Coordinates of C-alpha atoms in Angstrom, one line a residue:
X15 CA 16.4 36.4 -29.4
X16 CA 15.4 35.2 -33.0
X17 CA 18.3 37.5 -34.2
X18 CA 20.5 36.0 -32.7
X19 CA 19.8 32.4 -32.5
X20 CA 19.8 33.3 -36.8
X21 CA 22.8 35.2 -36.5
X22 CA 24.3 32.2 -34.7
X23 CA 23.0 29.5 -37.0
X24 CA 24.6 31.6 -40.2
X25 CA 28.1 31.9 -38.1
X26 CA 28.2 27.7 -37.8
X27 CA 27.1 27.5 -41.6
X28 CA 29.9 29.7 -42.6
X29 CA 32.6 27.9 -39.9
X30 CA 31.7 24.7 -41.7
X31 CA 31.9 25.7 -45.2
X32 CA 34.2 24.4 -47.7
X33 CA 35.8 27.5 -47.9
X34 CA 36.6 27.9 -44.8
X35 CA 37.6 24.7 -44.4
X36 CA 40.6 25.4 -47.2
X37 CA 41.4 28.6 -45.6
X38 CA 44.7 28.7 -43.7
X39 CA 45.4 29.8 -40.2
X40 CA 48.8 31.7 -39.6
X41 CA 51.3 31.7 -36.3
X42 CA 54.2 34.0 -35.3
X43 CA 56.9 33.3 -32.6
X44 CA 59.2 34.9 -31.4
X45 CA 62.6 34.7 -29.3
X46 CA 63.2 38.7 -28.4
X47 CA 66.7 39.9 -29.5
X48 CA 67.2 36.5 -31.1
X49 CA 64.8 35.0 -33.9
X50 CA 61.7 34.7 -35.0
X51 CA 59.2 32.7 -37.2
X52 CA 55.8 32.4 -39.4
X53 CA 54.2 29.6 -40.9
X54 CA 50.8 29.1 -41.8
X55 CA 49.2 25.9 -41.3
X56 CA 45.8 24.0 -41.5
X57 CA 45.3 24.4 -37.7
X58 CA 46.9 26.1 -34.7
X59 CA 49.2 23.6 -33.7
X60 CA 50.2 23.1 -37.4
X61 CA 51.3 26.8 -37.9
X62 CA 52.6 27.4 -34.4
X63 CA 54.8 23.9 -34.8
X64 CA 56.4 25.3 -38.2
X65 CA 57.0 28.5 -36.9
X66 CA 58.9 27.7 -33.8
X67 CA 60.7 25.5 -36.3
X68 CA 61.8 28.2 -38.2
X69 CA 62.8 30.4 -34.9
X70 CA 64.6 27.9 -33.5
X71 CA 66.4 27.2 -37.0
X72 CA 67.1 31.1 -37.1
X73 CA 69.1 31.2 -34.1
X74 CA 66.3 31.0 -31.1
X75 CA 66.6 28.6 -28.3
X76 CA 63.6 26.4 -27.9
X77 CA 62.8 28.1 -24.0
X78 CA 63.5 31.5 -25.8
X79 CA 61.0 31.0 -29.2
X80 CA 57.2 32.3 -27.7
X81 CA 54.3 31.8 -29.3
X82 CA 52.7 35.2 -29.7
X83 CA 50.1 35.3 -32.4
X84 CA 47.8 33.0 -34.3
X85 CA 44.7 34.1 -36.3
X86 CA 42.3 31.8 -38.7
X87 CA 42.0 32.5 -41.3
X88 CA 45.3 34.3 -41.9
X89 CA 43.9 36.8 -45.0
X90 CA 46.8 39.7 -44.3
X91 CA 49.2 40.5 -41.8
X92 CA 51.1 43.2 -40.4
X93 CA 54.1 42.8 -38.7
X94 CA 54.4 46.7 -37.0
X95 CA 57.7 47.3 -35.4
X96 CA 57.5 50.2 -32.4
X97 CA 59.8 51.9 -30.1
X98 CA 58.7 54.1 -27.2
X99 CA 60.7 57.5 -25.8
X100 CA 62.8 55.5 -23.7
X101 CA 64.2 53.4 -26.2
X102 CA 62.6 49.6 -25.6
X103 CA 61.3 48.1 -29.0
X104 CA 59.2 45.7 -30.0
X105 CA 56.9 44.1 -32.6
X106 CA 53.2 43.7 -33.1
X107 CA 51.4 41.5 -34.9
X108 CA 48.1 42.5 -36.7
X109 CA 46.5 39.9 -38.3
X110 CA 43.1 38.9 -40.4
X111 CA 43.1 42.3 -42.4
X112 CA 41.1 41.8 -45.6
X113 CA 43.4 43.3 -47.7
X114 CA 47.1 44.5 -48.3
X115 CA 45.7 48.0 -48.1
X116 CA 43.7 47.2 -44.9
X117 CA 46.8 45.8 -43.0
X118 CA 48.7 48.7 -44.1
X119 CA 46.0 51.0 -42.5
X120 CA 46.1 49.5 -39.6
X121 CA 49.7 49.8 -39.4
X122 CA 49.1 53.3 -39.7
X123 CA 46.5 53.3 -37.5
X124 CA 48.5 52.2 -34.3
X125 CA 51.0 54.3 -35.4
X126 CA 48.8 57.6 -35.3
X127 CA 51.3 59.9 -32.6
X128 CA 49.2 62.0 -31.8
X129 CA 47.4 58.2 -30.0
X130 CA 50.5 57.5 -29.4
X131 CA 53.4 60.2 -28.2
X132 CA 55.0 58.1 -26.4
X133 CA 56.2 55.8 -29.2
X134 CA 59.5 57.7 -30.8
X135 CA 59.0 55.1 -33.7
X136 CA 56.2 53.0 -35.5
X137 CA 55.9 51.5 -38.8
X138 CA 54.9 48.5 -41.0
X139 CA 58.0 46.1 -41.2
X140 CA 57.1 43.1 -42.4
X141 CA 53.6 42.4 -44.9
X142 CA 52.2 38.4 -45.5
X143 CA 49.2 37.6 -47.3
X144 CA 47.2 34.4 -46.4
X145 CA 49.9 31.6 -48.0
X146 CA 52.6 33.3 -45.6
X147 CA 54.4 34.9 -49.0
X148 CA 56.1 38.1 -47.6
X149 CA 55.7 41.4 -49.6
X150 CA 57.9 44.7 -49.2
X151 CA 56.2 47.2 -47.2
X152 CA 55.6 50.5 -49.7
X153 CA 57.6 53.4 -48.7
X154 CA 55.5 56.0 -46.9

């Protein structure tokens, strides 16, 4: 019990540091076949707003742009592009990585075919660190 009542006490001291405080949170939406958009914000409703913003300004409708991922703080992201046997695709966002190597392992990670046979492709498409700048995903 003292573990974790220590454990818990050390979590709210970090949630309220400065740091933290100054970190960014990061949204994704997404209109399927249409648009999409990122933005990173100072809150949820910040990120998510500039985001459907930018899918809407992209070519989304406002009833087809989805909000589909937010993570605080942002630190990396993977945007991971997959497409199973029978030929429906879509995109999944990893977010929270530590580092631009670590979201590129994970992309790899939930690519893995021998996990996943049924997926007839898989790979990192799209790379942002914590500020939302895009980088080009490394040829494999």
């Amino acid at each position: 019990m003292r573990k974790i009542v220590t454990t818990l006490a050390m979590m709210a001291a970090f949630m309220a540091s400065p740091a933290l405080a100054e970190r960014k949170g990061i949204a994704f939406v997404e209109a399927p076949e249409m648009s999409s958009g990122m933005c990173t914000g100072a809150n949820r409703e910040e990120a998510f707003g500039c985001a459907r913003k930018q899918c809407i300004d992209n070519g989304g409708t406002d009833a087809d742009c989805i909000d589909t991922t937010y993570c605080f703080p942002a630190f990396w992201s993977v945007d991971v592009f997959k497409q199973n046997n029978d030929g429906f695709h879509w995109h999944e966002i990893h977010c929270g990585a530590g580092s631009k190597e670590d979201a590129l392992a994970i992309a790899k990670a939930v690519c893995d075919k021998v996990r996943n046979p049924e997926l007839m492709e898989c790979a990192a498409a799209r790379l942002f660190d914590e500020d939302g700048k895009e980088y080009e995903v490394p040829a494999e």
